Tab-separated table of C-alpha atoms in Angstrom:
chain	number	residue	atom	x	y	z
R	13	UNK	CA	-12.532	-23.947	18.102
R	14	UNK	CA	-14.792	-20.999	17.235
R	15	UNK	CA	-12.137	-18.263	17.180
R	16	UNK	CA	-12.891	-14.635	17.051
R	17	UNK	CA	-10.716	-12.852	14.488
R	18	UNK	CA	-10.700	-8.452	14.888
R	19	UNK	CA	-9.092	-7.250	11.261
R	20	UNK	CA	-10.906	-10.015	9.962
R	21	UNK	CA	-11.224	-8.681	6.294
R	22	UNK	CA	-7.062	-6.695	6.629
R	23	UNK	CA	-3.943	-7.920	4.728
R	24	UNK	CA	-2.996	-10.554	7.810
R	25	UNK	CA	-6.694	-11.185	8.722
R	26	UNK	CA	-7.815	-11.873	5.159
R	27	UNK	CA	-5.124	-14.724	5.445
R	28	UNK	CA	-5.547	-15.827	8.813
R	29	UNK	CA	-9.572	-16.462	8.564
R	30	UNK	CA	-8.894	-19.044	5.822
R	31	UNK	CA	-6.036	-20.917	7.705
R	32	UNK	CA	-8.193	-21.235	10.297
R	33	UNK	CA	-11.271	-22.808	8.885
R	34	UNK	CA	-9.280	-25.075	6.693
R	35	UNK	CA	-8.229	-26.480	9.717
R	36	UNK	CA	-11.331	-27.093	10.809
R	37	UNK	CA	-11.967	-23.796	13.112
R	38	UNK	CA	-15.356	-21.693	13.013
R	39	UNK	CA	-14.517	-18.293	12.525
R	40	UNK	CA	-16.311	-14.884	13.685
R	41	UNK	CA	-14.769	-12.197	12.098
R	42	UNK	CA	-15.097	-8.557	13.486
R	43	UNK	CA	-16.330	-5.942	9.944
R	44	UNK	CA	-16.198	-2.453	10.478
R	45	UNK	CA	-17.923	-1.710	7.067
R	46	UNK	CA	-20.456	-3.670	4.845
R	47	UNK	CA	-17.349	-3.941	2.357
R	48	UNK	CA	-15.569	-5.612	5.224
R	49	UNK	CA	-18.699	-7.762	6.059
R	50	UNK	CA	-18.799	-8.987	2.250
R	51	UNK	CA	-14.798	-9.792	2.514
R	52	UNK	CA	-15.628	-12.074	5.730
R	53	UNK	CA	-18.535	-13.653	4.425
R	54	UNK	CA	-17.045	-14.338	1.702
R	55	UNK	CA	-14.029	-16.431	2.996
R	56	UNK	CA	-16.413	-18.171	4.542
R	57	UNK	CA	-16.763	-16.817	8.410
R	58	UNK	CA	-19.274	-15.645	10.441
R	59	UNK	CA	-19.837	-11.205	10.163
R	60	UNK	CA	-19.972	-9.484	13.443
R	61	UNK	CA	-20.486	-5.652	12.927
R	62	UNK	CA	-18.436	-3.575	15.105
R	63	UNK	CA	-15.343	-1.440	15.580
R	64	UNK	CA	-12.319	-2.134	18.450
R	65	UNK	CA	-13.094	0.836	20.431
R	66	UNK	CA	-16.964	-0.316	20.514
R	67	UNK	CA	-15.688	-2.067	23.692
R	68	UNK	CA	-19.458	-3.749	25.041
R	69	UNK	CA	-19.149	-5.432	21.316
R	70	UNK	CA	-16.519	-6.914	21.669
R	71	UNK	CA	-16.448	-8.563	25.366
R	72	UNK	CA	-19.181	-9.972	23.612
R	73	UNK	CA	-18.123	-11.187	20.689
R	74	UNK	CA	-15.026	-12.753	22.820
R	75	UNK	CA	-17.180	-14.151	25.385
R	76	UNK	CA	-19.375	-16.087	22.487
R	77	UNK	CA	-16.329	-17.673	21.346
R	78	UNK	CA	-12.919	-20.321	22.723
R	79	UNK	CA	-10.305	-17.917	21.479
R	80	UNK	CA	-9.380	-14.598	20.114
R	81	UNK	CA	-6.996	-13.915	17.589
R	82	UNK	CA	-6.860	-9.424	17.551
R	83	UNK	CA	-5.408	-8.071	14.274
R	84	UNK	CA	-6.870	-5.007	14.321
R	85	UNK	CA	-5.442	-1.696	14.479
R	86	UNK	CA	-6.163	1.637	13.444
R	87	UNK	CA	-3.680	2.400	11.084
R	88	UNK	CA	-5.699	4.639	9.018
R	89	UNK	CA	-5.402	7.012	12.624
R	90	UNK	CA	-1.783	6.154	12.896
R	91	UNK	CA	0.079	7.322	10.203
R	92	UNK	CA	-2.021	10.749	10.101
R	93	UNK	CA	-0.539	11.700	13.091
R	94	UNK	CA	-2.405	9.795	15.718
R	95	UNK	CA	-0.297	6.914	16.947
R	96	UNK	CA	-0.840	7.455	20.446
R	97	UNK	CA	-5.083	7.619	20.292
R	98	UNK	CA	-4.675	4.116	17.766
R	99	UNK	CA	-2.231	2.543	20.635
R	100	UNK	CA	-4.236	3.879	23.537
R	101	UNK	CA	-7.524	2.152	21.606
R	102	UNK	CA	-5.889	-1.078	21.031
R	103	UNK	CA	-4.719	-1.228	24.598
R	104	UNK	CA	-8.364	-0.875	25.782
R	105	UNK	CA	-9.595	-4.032	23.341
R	106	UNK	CA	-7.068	-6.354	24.711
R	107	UNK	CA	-7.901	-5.032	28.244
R	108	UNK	CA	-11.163	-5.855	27.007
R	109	UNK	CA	-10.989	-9.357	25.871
R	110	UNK	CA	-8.609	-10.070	28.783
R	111	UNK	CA	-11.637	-9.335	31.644
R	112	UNK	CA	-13.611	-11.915	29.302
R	113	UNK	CA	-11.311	-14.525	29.049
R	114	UNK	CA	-9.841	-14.847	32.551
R	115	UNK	CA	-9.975	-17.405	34.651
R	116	UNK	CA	-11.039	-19.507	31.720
R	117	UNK	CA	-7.739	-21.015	30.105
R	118	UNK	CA	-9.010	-19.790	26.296
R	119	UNK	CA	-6.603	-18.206	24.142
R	120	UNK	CA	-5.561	-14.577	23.110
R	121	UNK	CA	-2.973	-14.068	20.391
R	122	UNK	CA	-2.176	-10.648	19.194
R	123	UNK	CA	-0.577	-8.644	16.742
R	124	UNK	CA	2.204	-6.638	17.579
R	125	UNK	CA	5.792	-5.787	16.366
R	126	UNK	CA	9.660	-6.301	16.341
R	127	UNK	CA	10.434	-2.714	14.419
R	128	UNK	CA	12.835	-0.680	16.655
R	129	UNK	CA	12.934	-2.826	19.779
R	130	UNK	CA	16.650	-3.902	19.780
R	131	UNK	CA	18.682	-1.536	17.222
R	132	UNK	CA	21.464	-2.684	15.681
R	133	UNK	CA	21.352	-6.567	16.950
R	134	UNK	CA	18.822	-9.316	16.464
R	135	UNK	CA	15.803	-9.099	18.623
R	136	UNK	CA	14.875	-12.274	20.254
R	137	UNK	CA	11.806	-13.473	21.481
R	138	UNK	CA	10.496	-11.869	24.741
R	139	UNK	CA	12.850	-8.856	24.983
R	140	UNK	CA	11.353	-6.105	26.224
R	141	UNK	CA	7.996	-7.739	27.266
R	142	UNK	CA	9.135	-8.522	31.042
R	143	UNK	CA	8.191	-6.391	34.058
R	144	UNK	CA	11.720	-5.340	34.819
R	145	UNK	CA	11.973	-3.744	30.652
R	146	UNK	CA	12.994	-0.042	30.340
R	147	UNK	CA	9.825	1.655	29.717
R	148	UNK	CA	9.761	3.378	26.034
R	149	UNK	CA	8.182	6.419	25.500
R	150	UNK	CA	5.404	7.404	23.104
R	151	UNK	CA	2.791	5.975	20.984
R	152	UNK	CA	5.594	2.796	20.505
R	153	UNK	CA	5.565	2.451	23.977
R	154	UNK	CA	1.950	2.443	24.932
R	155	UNK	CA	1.826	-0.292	22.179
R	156	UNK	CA	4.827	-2.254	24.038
R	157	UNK	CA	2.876	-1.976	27.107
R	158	UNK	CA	0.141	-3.747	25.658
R	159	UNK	CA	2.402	-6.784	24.377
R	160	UNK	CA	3.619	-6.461	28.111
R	161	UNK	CA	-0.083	-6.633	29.485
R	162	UNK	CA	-1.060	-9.250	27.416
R	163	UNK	CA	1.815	-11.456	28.015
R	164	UNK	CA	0.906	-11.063	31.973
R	165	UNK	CA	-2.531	-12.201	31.031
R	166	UNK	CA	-1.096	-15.140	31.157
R	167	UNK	CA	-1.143	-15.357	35.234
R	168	UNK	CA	-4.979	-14.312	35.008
R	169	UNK	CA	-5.537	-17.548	33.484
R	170	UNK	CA	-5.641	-16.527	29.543
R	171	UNK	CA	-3.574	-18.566	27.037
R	172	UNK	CA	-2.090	-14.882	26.504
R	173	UNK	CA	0.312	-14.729	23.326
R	174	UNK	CA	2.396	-12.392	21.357
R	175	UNK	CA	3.226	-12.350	18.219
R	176	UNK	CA	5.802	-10.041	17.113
R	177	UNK	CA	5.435	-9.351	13.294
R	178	UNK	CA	8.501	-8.097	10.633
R	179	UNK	CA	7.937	-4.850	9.071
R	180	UNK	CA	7.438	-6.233	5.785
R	181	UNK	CA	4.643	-8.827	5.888
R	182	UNK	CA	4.924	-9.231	2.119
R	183	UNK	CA	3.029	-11.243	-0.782
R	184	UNK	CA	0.800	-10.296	-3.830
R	185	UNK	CA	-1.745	-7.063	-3.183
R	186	UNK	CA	0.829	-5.979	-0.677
R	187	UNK	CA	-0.038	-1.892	0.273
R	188	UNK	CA	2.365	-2.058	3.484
R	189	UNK	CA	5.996	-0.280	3.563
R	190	UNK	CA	7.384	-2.148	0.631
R	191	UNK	CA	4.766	-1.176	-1.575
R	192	UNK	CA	5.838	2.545	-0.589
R	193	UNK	CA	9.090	2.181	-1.278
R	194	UNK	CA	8.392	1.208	-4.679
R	195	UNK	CA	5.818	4.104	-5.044
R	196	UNK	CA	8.863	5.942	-4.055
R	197	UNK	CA	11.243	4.773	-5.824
R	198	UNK	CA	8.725	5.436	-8.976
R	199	UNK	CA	8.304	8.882	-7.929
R	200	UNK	CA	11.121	10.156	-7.234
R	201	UNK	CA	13.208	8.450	-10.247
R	202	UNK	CA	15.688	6.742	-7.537
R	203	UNK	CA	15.510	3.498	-5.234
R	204	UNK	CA	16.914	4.771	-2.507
R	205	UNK	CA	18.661	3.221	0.923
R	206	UNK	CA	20.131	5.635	3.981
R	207	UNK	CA	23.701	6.011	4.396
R	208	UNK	CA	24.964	2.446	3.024
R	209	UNK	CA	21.825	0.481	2.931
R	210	UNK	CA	23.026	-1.999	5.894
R	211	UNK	CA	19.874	-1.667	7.870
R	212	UNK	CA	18.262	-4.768	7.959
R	213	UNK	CA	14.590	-5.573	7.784
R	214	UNK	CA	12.655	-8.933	8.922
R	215	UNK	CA	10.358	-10.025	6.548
R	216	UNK	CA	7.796	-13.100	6.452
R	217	UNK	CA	5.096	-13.744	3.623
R	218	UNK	CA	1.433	-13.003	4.904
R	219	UNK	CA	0.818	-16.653	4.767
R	220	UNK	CA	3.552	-17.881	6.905
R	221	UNK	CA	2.277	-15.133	9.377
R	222	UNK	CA	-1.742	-16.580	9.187
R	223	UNK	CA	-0.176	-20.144	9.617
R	224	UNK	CA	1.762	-18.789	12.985
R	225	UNK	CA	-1.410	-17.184	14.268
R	226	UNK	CA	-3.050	-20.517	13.765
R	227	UNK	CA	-0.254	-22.502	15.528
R	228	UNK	CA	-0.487	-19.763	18.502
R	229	UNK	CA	-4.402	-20.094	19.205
R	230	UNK	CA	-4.061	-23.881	18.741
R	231	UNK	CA	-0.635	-24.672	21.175
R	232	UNK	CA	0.898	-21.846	22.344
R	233	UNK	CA	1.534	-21.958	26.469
R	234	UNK	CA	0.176	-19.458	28.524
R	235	UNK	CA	2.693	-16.184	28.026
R	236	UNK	CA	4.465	-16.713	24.723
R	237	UNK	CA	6.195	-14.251	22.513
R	238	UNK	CA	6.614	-15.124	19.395
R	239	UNK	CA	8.304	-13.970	16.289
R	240	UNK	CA	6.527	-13.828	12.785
R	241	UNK	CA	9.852	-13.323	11.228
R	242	UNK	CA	10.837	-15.572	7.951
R	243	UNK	CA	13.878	-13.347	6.778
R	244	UNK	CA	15.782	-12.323	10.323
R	245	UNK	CA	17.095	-9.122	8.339
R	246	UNK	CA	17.307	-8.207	4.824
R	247	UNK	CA	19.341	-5.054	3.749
R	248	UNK	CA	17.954	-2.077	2.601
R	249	UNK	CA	20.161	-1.827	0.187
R	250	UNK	CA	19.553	-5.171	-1.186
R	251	UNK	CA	15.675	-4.331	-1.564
R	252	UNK	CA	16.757	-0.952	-3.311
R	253	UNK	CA	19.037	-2.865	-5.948
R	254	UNK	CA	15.966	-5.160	-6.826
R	255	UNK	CA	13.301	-2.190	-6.914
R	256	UNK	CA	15.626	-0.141	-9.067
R	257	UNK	CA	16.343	-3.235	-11.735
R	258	UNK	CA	12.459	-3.604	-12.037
R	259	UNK	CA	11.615	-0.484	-12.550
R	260	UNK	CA	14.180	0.961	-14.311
R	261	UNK	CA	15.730	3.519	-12.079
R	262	UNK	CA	19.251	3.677	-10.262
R	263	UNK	CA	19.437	2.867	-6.580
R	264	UNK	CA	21.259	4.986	-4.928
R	265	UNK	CA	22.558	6.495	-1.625
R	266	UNK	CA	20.272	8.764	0.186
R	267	UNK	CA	21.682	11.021	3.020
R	268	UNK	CA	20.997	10.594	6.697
R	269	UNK	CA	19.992	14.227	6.510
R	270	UNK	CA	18.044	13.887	3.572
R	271	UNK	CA	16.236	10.961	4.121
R	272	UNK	CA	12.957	12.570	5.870
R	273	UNK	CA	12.698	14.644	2.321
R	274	UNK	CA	13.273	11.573	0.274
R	275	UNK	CA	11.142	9.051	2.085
R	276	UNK	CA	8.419	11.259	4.076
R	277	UNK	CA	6.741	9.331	6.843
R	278	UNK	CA	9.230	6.161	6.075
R	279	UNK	CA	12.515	7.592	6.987
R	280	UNK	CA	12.712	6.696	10.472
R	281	UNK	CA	11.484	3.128	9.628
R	282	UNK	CA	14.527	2.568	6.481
R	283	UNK	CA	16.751	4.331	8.854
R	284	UNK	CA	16.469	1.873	11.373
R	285	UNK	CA	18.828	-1.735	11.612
R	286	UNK	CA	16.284	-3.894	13.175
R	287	UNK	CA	16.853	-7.783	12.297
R	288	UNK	CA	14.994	-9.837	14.184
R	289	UNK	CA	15.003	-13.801	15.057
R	290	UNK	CA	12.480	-16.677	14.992
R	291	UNK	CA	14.521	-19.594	16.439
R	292	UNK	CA	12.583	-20.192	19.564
R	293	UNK	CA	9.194	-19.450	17.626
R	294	UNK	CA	10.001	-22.468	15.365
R	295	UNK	CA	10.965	-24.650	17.894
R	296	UNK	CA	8.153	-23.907	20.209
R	297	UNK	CA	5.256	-24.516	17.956
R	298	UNK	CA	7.028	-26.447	14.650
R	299	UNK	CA	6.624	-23.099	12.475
R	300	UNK	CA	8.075	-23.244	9.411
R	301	UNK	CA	8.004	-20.534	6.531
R	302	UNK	CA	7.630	-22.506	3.397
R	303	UNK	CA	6.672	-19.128	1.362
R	304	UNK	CA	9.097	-17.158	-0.691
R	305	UNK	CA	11.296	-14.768	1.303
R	306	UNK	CA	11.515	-11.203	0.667
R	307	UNK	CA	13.827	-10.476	-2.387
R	308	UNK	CA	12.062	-13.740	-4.353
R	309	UNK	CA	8.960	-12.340	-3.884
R	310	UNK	CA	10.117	-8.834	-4.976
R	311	UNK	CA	11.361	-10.908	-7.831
R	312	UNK	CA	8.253	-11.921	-8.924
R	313	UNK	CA	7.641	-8.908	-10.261
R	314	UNK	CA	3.891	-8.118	-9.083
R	315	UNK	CA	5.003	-5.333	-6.989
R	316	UNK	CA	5.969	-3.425	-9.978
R	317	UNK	CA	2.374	-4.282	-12.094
């Protein structure tokens, strides 16, 4: 297939574009930047120049090519206080690429998450991606409604899929929430977990998650949700103890109450218990992580260098 990638040259992206051609796909990734360009060309795939809220660029990128695998999100807009203009964007690009593919039976796979969506119990595939869902509010929720949408693409005739990623999509060069925590932990002296550390986090390595993007554009039915989880939930306090031992400090107990002063922008995310499974995923498309989980990566010491 000759499979449009958006995030192309990103953490997952810069994974998923060689999966895919060393299985014998043509790739067209999507560069924002001339650094971006050089990281596509690079790996090997095709540059197209453009942004996700460049809209006209993109129907035609899609409509050039037999599937669509959508990364891309503006994170840099996100976490500076602009979730809800990021979500609203990357609800317009998959409303985008769905007009193109319609009626043609090509696949769509995107990126979304599991973070939040069931508290305290595992979240299974599909929950809160059916019609008859309580809505959720906020910036979270306009990005639900896009899983939502692009699950009902499936009736349009798009080979519409979902993949819900963990938190922690970990590996080597890792900048994502794990990363911070360390940064953290170095700052402030103190690895720290809220209230008893018992929250747990999914995890998956970033190439388990590439090979599941692959597996989705190549045999995923028409409406799947999907789970790029590895570790179903891994607890906080667990990562804390292994932070702390590499670098030296204590982990420790942090407050409910204290934890926005302690962790900044990721307190709500450690506060939350959030585990997450993968069973139908695995059994549905023959996915299995064969990558290191969470705490043997950590392990490995190259998120302390």
């Amino acid at each position: 297939m000759r499979v449009l990638v958006t995030g192309a040259s990103g953490w997952i992206g810069s994974a998923v574009v060689p999966e895919l051609i060393s299985a014998g796909h043509q790739v067209v990734g999507l560069a924002r930047s001339d650094a971006a360009a050089d990281t596509v060309a690079a790996a090997g795939a095709e540059v197209r120049r453009g942004t996700i809220d460049d809209l006209d660029t993109l129907r035609r990128a899609a409509d050039a090519c037999d599937g669509v695998i959508h990364l891309a999100f503006q994170h840099d807009i996100a976490f500076s206080g602009g979730f809800e203009a990021a979500a609203e964007t990357n609800r317009l690009a998959v409303e985008a690429f769905g007009e193109v593919l319609a009626g043609s039976g090509r696949p769509l796979a995107i990126a979304s998450g599991t973070l939040g969506l069931a508290p305290g119990r595992v979240l299974v595939e599909g929950e809160g991606l059916g019609a008859e869902a309580p809505e959720v509010a906020g910036g979270p929720g306009l990005r639900l409604a896009t899983a939502r949408a692009t699950v009902a693409l499936a009736a349009r005739g798009v080979r519409s899929s979902v993949v819900g990623l963990a938190p922690s999509i970990h590996g080597e060069g890792d900048h994502g929430f794990v990363a911070a925590l360390v940064a953290i932990a170095r700052d402030k002296g103190v690895a720290g977990y809220v209230g008893d550390g018992s929250q747990r986090w999914p995890a998956a390595h970033r190439l388990d998650a590439a090979r599941l993007f692959r597996l989705a554009i190549e045999a995923a039915p028409a409406g799947s949700a999907l789970h790029g989880v590895a570790d179903e939930g891994v607890p906080m306090r667990a990562i804390a103890e292994v932070i702390g031992r590499h670098l030296g400090v204590p982990a420790a107990s942090v407050a409910p109450e204290d934890a926005a002063a302690h962790f900044a922008w990721l307190a709500h995310f450690v506060s939350l218990d959030s585990p997450a499974s993968s069973a139908h995923t695995r059994e549905l498309l023959g996915w299995q992580p064969t990558q290191p989980g969470l705490i043997e990566d950590l392990e490995k010491g190259h998120y302390f260098r």
